[in-house]
Every structure is written in C-alpha cells, then in structure tokens.
Short mmCIF file of C-alpha atoms and ligand atoms in Angstrom, two decimals:
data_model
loop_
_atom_site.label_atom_id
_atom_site.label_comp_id
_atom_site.label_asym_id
_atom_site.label_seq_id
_atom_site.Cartn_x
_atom_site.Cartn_y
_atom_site.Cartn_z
CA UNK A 1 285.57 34.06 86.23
CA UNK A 2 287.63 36.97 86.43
CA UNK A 3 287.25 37.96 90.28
CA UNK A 4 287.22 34.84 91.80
CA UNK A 5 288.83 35.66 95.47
CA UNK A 6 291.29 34.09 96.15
CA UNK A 7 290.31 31.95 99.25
CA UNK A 8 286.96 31.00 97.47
CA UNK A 9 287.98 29.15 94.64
CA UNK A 10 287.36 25.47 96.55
CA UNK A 11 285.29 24.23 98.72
CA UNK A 12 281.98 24.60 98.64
CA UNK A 13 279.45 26.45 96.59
CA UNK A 14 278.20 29.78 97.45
CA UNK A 15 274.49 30.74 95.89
CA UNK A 16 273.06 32.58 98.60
CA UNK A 17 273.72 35.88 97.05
CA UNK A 18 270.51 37.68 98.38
CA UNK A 19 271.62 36.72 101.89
CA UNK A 20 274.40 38.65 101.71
CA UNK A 21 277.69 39.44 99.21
CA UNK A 22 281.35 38.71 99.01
CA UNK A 23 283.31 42.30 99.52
CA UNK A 24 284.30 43.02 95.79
CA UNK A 25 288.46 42.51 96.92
CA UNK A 26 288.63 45.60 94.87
CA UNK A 27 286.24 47.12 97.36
CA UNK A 28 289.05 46.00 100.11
CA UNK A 29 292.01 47.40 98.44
CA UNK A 30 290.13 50.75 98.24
CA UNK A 31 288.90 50.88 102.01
CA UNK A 32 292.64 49.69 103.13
CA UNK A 33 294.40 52.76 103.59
CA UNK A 34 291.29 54.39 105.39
CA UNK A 35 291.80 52.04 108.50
CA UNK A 36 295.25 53.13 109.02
CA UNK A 37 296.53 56.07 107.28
CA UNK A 38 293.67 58.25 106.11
CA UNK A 39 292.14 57.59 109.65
CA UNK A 40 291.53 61.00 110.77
CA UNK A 41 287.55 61.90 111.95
CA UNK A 42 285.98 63.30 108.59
CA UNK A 43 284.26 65.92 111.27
CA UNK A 44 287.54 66.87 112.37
CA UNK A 45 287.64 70.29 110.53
CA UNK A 46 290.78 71.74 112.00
CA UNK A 47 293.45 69.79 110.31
CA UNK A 48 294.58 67.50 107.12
CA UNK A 49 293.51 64.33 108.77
CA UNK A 50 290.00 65.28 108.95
CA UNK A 51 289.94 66.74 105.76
CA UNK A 52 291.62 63.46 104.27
CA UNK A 53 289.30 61.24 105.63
CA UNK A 54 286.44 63.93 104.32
CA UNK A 55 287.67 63.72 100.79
CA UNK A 56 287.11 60.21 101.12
CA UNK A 57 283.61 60.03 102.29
CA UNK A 58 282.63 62.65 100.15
CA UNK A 59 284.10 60.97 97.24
CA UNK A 60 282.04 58.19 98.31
CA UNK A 61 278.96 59.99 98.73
CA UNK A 62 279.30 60.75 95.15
CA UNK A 63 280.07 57.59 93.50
CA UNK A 64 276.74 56.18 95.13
CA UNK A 65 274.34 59.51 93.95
CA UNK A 66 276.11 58.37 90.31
CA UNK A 67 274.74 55.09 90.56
CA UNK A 68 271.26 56.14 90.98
CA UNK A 69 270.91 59.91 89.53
CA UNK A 70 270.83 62.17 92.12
CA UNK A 71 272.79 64.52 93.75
CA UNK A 72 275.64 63.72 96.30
CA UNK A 73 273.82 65.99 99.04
CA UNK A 74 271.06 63.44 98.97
CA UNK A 75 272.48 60.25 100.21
CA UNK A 76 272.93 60.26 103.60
CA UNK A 77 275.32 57.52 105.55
CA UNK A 78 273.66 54.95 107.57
CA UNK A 79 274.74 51.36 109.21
CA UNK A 80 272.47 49.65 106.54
CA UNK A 81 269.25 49.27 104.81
CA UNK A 82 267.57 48.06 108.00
CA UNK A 83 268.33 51.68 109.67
CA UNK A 84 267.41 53.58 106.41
CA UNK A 85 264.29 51.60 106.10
CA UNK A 86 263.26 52.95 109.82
CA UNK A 87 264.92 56.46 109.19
CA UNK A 88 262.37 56.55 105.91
CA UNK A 89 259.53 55.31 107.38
CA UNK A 90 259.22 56.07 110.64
CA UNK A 91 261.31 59.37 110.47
CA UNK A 92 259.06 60.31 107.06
CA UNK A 93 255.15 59.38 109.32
CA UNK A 94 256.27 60.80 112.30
CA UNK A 95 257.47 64.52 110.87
CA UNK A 96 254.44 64.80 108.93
CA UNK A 97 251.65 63.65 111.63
CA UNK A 98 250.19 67.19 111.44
CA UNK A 99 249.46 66.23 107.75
CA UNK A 100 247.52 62.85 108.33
CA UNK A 101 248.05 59.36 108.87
CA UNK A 102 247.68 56.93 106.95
CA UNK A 103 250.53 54.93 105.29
CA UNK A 104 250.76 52.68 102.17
CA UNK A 105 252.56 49.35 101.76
CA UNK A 106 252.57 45.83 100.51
CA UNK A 107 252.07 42.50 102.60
CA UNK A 108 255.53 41.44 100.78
CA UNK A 109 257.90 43.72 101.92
CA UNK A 110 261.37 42.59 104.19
CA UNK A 111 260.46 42.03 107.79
CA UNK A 112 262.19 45.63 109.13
CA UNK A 113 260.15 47.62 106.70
CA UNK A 114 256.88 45.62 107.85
CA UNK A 115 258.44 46.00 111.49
CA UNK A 116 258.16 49.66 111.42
CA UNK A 117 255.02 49.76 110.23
CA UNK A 118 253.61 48.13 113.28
CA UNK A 119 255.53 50.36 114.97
CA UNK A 120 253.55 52.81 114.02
CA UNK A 121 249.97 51.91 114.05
CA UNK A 122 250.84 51.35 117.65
CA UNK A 123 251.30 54.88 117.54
CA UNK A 124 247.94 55.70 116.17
CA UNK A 125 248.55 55.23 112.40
CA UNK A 126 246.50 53.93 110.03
CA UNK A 127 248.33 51.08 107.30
CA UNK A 128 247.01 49.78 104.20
CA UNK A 129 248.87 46.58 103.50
CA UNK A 130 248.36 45.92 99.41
CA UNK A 131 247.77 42.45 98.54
CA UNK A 132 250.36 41.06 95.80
CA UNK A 133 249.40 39.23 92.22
CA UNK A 134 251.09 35.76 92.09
CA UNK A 135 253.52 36.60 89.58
CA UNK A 136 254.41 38.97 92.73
CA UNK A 137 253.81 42.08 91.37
CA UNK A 138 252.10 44.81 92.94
CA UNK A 139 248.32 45.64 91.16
CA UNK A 140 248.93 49.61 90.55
CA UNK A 141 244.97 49.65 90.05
CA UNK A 142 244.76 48.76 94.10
CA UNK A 143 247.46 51.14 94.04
CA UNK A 144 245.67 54.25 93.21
CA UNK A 145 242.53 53.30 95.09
CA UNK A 146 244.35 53.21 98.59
CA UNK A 147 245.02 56.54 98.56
CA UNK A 148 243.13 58.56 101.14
CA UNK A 149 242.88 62.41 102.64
CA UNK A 150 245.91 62.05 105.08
CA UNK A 151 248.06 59.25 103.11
CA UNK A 152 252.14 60.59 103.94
CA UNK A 153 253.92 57.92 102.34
CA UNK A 154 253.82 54.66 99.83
CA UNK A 155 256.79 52.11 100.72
CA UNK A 156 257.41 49.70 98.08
CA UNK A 157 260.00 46.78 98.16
CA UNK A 158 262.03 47.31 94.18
CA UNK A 159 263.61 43.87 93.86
CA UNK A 160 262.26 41.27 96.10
CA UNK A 161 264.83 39.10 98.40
CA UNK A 162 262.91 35.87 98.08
CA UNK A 163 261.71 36.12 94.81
CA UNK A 164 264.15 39.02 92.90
CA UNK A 165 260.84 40.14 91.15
CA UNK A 166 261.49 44.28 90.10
CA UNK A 167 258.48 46.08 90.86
CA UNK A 168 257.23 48.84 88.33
CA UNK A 169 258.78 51.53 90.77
CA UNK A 170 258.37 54.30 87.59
CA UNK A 171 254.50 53.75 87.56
CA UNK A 172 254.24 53.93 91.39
CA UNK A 173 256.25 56.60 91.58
CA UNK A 174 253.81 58.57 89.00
CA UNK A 175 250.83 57.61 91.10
CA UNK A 176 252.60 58.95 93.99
CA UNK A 177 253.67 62.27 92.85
CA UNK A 178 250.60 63.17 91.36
CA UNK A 179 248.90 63.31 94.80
CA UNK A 180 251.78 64.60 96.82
CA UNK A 181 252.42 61.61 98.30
CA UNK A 182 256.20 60.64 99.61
CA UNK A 183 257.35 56.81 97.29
CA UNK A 184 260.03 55.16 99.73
CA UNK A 185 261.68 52.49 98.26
CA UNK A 186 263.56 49.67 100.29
CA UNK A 187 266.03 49.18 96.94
CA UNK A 188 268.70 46.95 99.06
CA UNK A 189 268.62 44.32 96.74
CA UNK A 190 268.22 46.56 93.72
CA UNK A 191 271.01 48.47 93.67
CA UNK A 192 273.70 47.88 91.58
CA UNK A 193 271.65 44.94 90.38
CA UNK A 194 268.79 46.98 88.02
CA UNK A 195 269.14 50.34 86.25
CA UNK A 196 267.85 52.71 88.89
CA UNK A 197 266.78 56.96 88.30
CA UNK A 198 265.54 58.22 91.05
CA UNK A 199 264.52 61.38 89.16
CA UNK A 200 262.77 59.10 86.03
CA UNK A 201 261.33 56.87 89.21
CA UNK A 202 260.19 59.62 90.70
CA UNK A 203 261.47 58.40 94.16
CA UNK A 204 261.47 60.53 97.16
CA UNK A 205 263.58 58.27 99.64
CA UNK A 206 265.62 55.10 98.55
CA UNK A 207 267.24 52.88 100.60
CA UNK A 208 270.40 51.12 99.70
CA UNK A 209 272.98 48.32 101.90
CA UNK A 210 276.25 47.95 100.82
CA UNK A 211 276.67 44.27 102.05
CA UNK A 212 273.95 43.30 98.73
CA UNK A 213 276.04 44.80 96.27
CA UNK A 214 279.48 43.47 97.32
CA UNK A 215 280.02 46.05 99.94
CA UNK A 216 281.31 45.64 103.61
CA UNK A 217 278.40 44.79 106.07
CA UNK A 218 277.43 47.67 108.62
CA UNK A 219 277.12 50.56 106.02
CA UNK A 220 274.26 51.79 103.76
CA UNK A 221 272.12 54.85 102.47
CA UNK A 222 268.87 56.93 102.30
CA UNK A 223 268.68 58.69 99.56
CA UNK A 224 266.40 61.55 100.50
CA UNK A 225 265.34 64.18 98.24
CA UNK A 226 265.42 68.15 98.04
CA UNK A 227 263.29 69.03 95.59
CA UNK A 228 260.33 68.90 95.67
CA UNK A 229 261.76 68.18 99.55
CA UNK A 230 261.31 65.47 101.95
CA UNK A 231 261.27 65.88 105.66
CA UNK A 232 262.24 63.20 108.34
CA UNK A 233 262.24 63.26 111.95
CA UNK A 234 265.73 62.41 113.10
CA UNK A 235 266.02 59.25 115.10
CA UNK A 236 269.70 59.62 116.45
CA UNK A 237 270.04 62.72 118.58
CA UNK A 238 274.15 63.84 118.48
CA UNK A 239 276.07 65.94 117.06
CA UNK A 240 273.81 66.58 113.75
CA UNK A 241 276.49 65.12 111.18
CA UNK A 242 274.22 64.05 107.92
CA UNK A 243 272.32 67.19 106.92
CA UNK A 244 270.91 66.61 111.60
CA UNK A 245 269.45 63.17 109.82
CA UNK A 246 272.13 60.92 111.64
CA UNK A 247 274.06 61.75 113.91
CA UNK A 248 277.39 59.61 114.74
CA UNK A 249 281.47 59.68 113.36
CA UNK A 250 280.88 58.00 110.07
CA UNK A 251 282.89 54.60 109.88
CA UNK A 252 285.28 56.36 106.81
CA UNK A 253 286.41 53.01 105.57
CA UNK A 254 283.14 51.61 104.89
CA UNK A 255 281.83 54.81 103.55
CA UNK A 256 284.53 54.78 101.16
CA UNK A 257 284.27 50.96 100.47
CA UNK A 258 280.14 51.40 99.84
CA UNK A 259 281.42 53.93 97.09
CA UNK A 260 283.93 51.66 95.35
CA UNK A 261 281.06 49.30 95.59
CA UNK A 262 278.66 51.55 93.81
CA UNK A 263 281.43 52.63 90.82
CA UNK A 264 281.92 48.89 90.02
CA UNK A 265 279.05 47.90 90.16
CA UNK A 266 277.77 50.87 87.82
CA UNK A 267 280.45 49.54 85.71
CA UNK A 268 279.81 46.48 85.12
CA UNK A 269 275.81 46.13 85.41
CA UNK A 270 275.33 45.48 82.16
CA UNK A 271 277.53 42.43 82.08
CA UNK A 272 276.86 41.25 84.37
CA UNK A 273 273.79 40.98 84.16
CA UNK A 274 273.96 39.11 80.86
CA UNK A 275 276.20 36.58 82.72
CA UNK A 276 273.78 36.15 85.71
CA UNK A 277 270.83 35.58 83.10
CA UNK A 278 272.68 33.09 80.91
CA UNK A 279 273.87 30.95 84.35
CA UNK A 280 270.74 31.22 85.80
CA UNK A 281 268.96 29.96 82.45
CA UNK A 282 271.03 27.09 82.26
CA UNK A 283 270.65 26.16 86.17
CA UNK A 284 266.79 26.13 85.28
CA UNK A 285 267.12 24.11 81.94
CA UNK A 286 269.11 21.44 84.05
CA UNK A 287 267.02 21.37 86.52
CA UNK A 288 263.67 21.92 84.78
CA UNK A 289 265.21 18.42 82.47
CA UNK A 290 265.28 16.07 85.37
CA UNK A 291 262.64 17.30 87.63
CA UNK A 292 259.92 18.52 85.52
CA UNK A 293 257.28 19.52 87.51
CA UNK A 294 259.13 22.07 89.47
CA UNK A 295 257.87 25.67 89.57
CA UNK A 296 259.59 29.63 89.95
CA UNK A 297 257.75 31.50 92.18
CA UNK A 298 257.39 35.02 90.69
CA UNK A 299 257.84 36.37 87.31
CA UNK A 300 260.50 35.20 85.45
CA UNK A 301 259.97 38.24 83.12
CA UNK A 302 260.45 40.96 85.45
CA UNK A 303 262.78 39.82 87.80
CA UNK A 304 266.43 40.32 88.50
CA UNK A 305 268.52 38.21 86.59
CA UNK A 306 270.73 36.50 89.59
CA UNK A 307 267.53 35.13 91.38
CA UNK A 308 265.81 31.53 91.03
CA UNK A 309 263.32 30.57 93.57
CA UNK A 310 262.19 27.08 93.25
CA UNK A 311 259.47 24.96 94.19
CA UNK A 312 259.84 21.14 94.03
CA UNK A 313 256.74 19.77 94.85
CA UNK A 314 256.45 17.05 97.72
CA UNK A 315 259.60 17.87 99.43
CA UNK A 316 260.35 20.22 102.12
CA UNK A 317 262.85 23.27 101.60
CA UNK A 318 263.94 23.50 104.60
CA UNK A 319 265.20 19.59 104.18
CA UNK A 320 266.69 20.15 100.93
CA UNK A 321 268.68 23.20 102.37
CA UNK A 322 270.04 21.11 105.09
CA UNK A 323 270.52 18.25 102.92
CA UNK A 324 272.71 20.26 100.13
CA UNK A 325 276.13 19.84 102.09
CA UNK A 326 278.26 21.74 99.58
CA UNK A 327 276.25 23.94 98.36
CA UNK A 328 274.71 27.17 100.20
CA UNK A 329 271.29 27.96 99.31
CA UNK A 330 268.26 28.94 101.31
CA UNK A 331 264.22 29.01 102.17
CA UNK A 332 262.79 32.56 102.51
CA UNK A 333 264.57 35.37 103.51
CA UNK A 334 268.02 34.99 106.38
CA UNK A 335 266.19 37.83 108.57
CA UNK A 336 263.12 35.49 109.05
CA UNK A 337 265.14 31.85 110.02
CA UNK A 338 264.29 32.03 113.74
CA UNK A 339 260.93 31.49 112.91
CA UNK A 340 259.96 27.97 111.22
CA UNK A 341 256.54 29.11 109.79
CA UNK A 342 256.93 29.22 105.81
CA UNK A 343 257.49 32.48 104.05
CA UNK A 344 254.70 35.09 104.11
CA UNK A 345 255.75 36.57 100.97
CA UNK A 346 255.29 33.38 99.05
CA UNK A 347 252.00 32.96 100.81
CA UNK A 348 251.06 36.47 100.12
CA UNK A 349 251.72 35.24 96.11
CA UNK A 350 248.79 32.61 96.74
CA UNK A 351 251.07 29.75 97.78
CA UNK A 352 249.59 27.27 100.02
CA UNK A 353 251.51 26.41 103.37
CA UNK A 354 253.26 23.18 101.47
CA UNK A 355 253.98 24.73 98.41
CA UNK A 356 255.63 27.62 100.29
CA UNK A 357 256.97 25.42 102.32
CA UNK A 358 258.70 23.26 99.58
CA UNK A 359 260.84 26.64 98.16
CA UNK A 360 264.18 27.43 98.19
CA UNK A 361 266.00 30.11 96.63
CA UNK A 362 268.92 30.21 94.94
CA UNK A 363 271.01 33.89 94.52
CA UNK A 364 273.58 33.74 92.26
CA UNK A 365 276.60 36.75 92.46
CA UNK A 366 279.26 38.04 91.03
CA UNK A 367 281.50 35.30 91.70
CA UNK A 368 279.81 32.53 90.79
CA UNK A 369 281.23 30.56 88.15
CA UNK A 370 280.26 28.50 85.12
CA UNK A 371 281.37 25.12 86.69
CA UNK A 372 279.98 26.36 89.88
CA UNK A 373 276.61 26.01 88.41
CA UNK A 374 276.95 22.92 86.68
CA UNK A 375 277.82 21.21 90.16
CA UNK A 376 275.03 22.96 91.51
CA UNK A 377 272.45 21.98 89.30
CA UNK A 378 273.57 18.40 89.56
CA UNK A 379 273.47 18.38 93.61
CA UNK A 380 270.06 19.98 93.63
CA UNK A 381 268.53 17.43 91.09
CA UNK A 382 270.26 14.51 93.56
CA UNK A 383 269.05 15.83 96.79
CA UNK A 384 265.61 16.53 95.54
CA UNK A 385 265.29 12.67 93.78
CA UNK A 386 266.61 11.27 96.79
CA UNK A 387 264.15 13.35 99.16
CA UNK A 388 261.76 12.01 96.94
CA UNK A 389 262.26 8.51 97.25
CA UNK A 390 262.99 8.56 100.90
CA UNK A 391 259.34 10.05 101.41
CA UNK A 392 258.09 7.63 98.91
CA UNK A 393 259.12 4.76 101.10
CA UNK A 394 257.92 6.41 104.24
CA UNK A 395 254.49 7.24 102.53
CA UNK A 396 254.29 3.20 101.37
CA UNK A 397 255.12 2.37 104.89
CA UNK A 398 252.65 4.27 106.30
CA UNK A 399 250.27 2.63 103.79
CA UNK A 400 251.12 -0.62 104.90
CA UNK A 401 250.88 -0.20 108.27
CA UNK A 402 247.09 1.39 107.72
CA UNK A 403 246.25 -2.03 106.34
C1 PLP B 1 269.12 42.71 103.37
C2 PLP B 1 267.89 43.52 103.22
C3 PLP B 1 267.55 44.50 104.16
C4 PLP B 1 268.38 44.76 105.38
O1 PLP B 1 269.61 45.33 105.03
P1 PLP B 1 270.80 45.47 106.08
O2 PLP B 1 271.78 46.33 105.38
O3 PLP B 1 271.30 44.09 106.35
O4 PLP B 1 270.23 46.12 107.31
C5 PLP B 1 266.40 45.22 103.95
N1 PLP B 1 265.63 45.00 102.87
C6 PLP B 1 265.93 44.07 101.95
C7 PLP B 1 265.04 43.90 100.78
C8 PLP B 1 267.05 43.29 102.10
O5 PLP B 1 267.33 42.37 101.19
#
C-alpha cells in the first residue's frame, strides 16, 4: 500500500499486529533529530537545549490528549502500558485505602493488569473478577451488581489483544460515575485503532503503549484526570517530573515519536479502518470457503476491524503457528508464551481446553497489503488441511493398532 517500509516489502508475512507494530517510518523521521540535535534534558530549565527538547515533549503530550479528548496536562509519560496499567491500578487502590477496598475487574483482562490485582489482594484487598459472555463482552447487568460500600476502582480491558472485541467502555463508564467510582481502562490496543472520548466515556485513567499503534517500544501513557480528580500513589520516588506521578528524564525521542504516532494515526483512523475491515473480510471468506467449519472467537460485530481469531477444529494452534513458515501469526497473547496452558481469556468465553487450544489469531496492521492477504489466506487453508490429514492418519493408526 502506500507505507510499505522499505525493508519489509519481501520476505515473509507479518500478521501479528496485536503483538506488537512496525514504527510508522514517518514516526522515525520525526523522532530523528531528537537523538542528536534537540538532545538537551527537557528538565533542563536553564538554557535552549532544555527548552528545545521541552517543546518537543510537550508538543507530544498534546498530539496524544488530541487523539483521545482531553487535556495535554492529563497524559502523563510512562515506559508503556504495562507501567501505566500498575501506576492506575495499584497507584489508584493504594491512595485511596482510607476509602475502602474492594476493586472491580474482568477474568479477561492482559496478564499485567490481572498481575496487579493479585498484587493487591495480597495486600488485603478485596477483587471481584467479572465473568465474560462468549461473544466476550462484559454483562453490564453483573456490572452494576458488583458494586459494594468501599469499591475504588473498575478496570476494564477496551479492545481485547486475543480477540480485538471493543467493550461498551461509554456504558461502564456511566455505571461508574454515577457511584463515584474511578473506570481505568487498559486502552493499549485501542488507541488509535477505535474512536476514543475520554470525556463522552467517562474515563478517569486510560492507558495507552505506543509500540500498538506504530510507535517505538519503551514509551506509553496514563491519562489521568482532573476533574472531577483522580489521585494515585506515586510508584517511582525521584525528582517528581510528571505532575510527582513519575519520576525519571523522559526519553524525548520517544515522547516525541508516541506523538507523531498519535497525529497519524488520528488521521487516518477512518481509513484505515475501512481497509483493515475489507482485508480482514476477505481473509475470512477465503478461509471460511475451504475450511468451513472454522469458528471467530468473539463478536465479529463489535470488534476492531484488524483482528481475526480463529478456531479450526481438530488441530492444535500452537502447531499451526509453528507450521506457518512464512507467515507470522500467533495463539493467545505474546506476554503469556512461556506458559503452554491454553488462553484463559478464550476459556473465560466458554471455550473448552481443545477448542482454546486449537486458536490462533491473526492481527492485521497498517502495512499489510492486499497480496499479503491473499498469500496468507492460502498458507493458512494448506497448513490447516495438511494438519488435518496428518492427524487423520495418526488417529487411523491408532485405530488399527487397538484392533
Ligand atoms: C501490549 C499490551 C499491554 C502491555 O503494553 P506494553 O507497552 O508492552 O507494556 C497491556 N495491555 C494490553 C491489552 C496490551 O495489548
């Protein structure tokens, strides 16, 4: 299409999107001159390097408020979603202990969101873990009736990794303000992807990576509101840079590359969009042609348009993964591939152990091309025919030899 880097326009094909983004090359150009020229410390106060490298991040800081309507005083700079996830959570329970302590969340969220919430029952906290429909979607019903005396905060996942389902983050965020209640929302794979308000939303802290929306890796956001205001407990001790939330020399070039990120990507949304939905309908219609009885996991109605994830019954994911030479796809989530079991998200949908075990998802981007979906579509309906057959034969063997 029009972007294609330059060094990616061979070999093989790349639809592991939710793992992780290309850097936009337009991102590159614009973080460039912040390695080397504009490479003052944007705390340095005294003198135009510092206030270079300030005009940067500030710019920045700015550009990623625009993409999800709120003020540039609200987004604070931190090394990814998996820090602003803990800085939400963690920082958001532990500030307000005095006020209760009981926390809200779903049995589907990403591992360092689910992380920190054993973290803090082992710190005396009380977690309600909402069970999940099996078109993945949250029931708001069980929703309401979790709420308690001393319930701080509701963390909800907006666009799934595994499954790209959007959950109705306006309706929570309702439920939530009406009782006072802080709505975090672990958006990394939402932003820049799905129209996001976080006034309309109602959303009290959001967190963002810039490495899921063709950003550099090592950067991301909180967004973390003033009014009505939001209190955290600090985890970094320093210097107090970020409003005393994070302390630490903000990496300038990323900053600024996270913002050229954000402007794109509230650019071109819409279009994109549209491009991911009509690639990803075709990749299904090919599929769905030669292998008919294979399933989506999750709602294919509200779900973001670059995500497929696939069940092809009798065959393992994991093999089909491994057996896809060319072609980079994946089973469950990248954070979770040290462990073997099957993902809990897919189980939490009402997947049995085989089923979830016979997934894979596919993530399509902003790079992927027309002709890269063709070929993928074809390799994916080989592998799976030929892991098929193979099993066949070893089932009829088996047979045999039981006679
Ligand atoms: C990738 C991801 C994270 C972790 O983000 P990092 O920036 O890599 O720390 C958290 N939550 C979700 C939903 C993700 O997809």
């Amino acid at each position: 299409m029009n972007n294609i880097p330059p060094t990616r326009t061979m070999g093989p094909i790349y639809l592991d999107n939710q793992a992780t983004t290309p850097t936009d090359p337009r991102v590159v150009e614009a973080m460039l001159p912040y390695f080397t020229e504009k490479f003052g410390n944007p705390h340095s106060g005294g003198h135009v390097f510092g206030w270079e490298a300030e005009d940067g991040v500030e710019a920045a800081r700015q550009q990623i408020a625009d993409l999800i309507g709120s003020e540039s005083r609200e987004i604070i700079f931190t090394s990814g979603a998996t820090e602003s996830n803990n800085l939400a959570i963690k920082g958001g329970a532990r500030f307000n202990r005095s006020s209760g302590d009981h926390l809200i969340t779903t049995k589907v969220e990403h591992k360092c969101v689910l992380e920190c919430f054993h973290r803090l029952e082992s710190e005396g906290f009380r977690v309600t873990y909402l069970d999940i429909n099996s078109d993945g979607l949250i029931n708001l019903d069980d929703l309401a009736a979790a709420f308690e005396e001393g319930t701080l905060l509701v963390s909800v996942i907006g666009v799934h990794n595994e499954v790209g389902v959007i959950q109705p983050l306006a309706e929570i965020g309702a439920i939530c303000r009406e009782r006072g209640v802080y709505f975090h929302t672990d958006c990394a794979q939402a932003v820049g992807k799905i129209p996001l308000d976080v006034q309309e939303m109602k959303i009290d802290l959001l967190s963002i990576s810039g490495h899921k929306m063709y950003g550099p890796k090592g950067i991301g956001a909180l967004y973390i509101r003033r009014r009505p205001r939001v209190r955290l407990q600090a985890m970094m001790d320093g210097g107090g840079q970020e409003r005393g939330y994070r302390s630490g020399t903000l990496p300038t070039p990323l900053c600024v590359g996270m913002g050229e990120a954000a402007s794109i990507s509230r650019a071109e949304m819409a279009d994109e969009a549209m491009r991911l939905e009509n690639q990803r309908n075709r990749l299904l219609s090919d599929i769905q042609q030669r292998i008919p009885d294979v399933q989506v996991n999750g709602s294919m109605d509200k779900r973001f348009a670059g995500n497929l994830n696939l069940m092809f019954p009798g065959i393992s994911g994991d093999d089909l993964v491994t057996a896809l030479k060319g072609l980079a796809i994946s089973t469950g989530s990248a954070c979770t591939t040290a462990t073997i079991e099957p993902s809990y998200a897919l189980r939490a949908m009402g997947l049995s152990i085989k089923e979830a075990g016979a997934s894979a998802r596919i993530g399509l981007g902003r790079f992927t091309t027309d002709k890269e979906i063709e070929r993928a579509a074809e390799l994916i309906i080989g592998e799976v025919l030929k892991l098929r057959e193979s099993k066949d034969n070893v089932t009829k063997a088996s047979q045999l030899e039981a006679y």
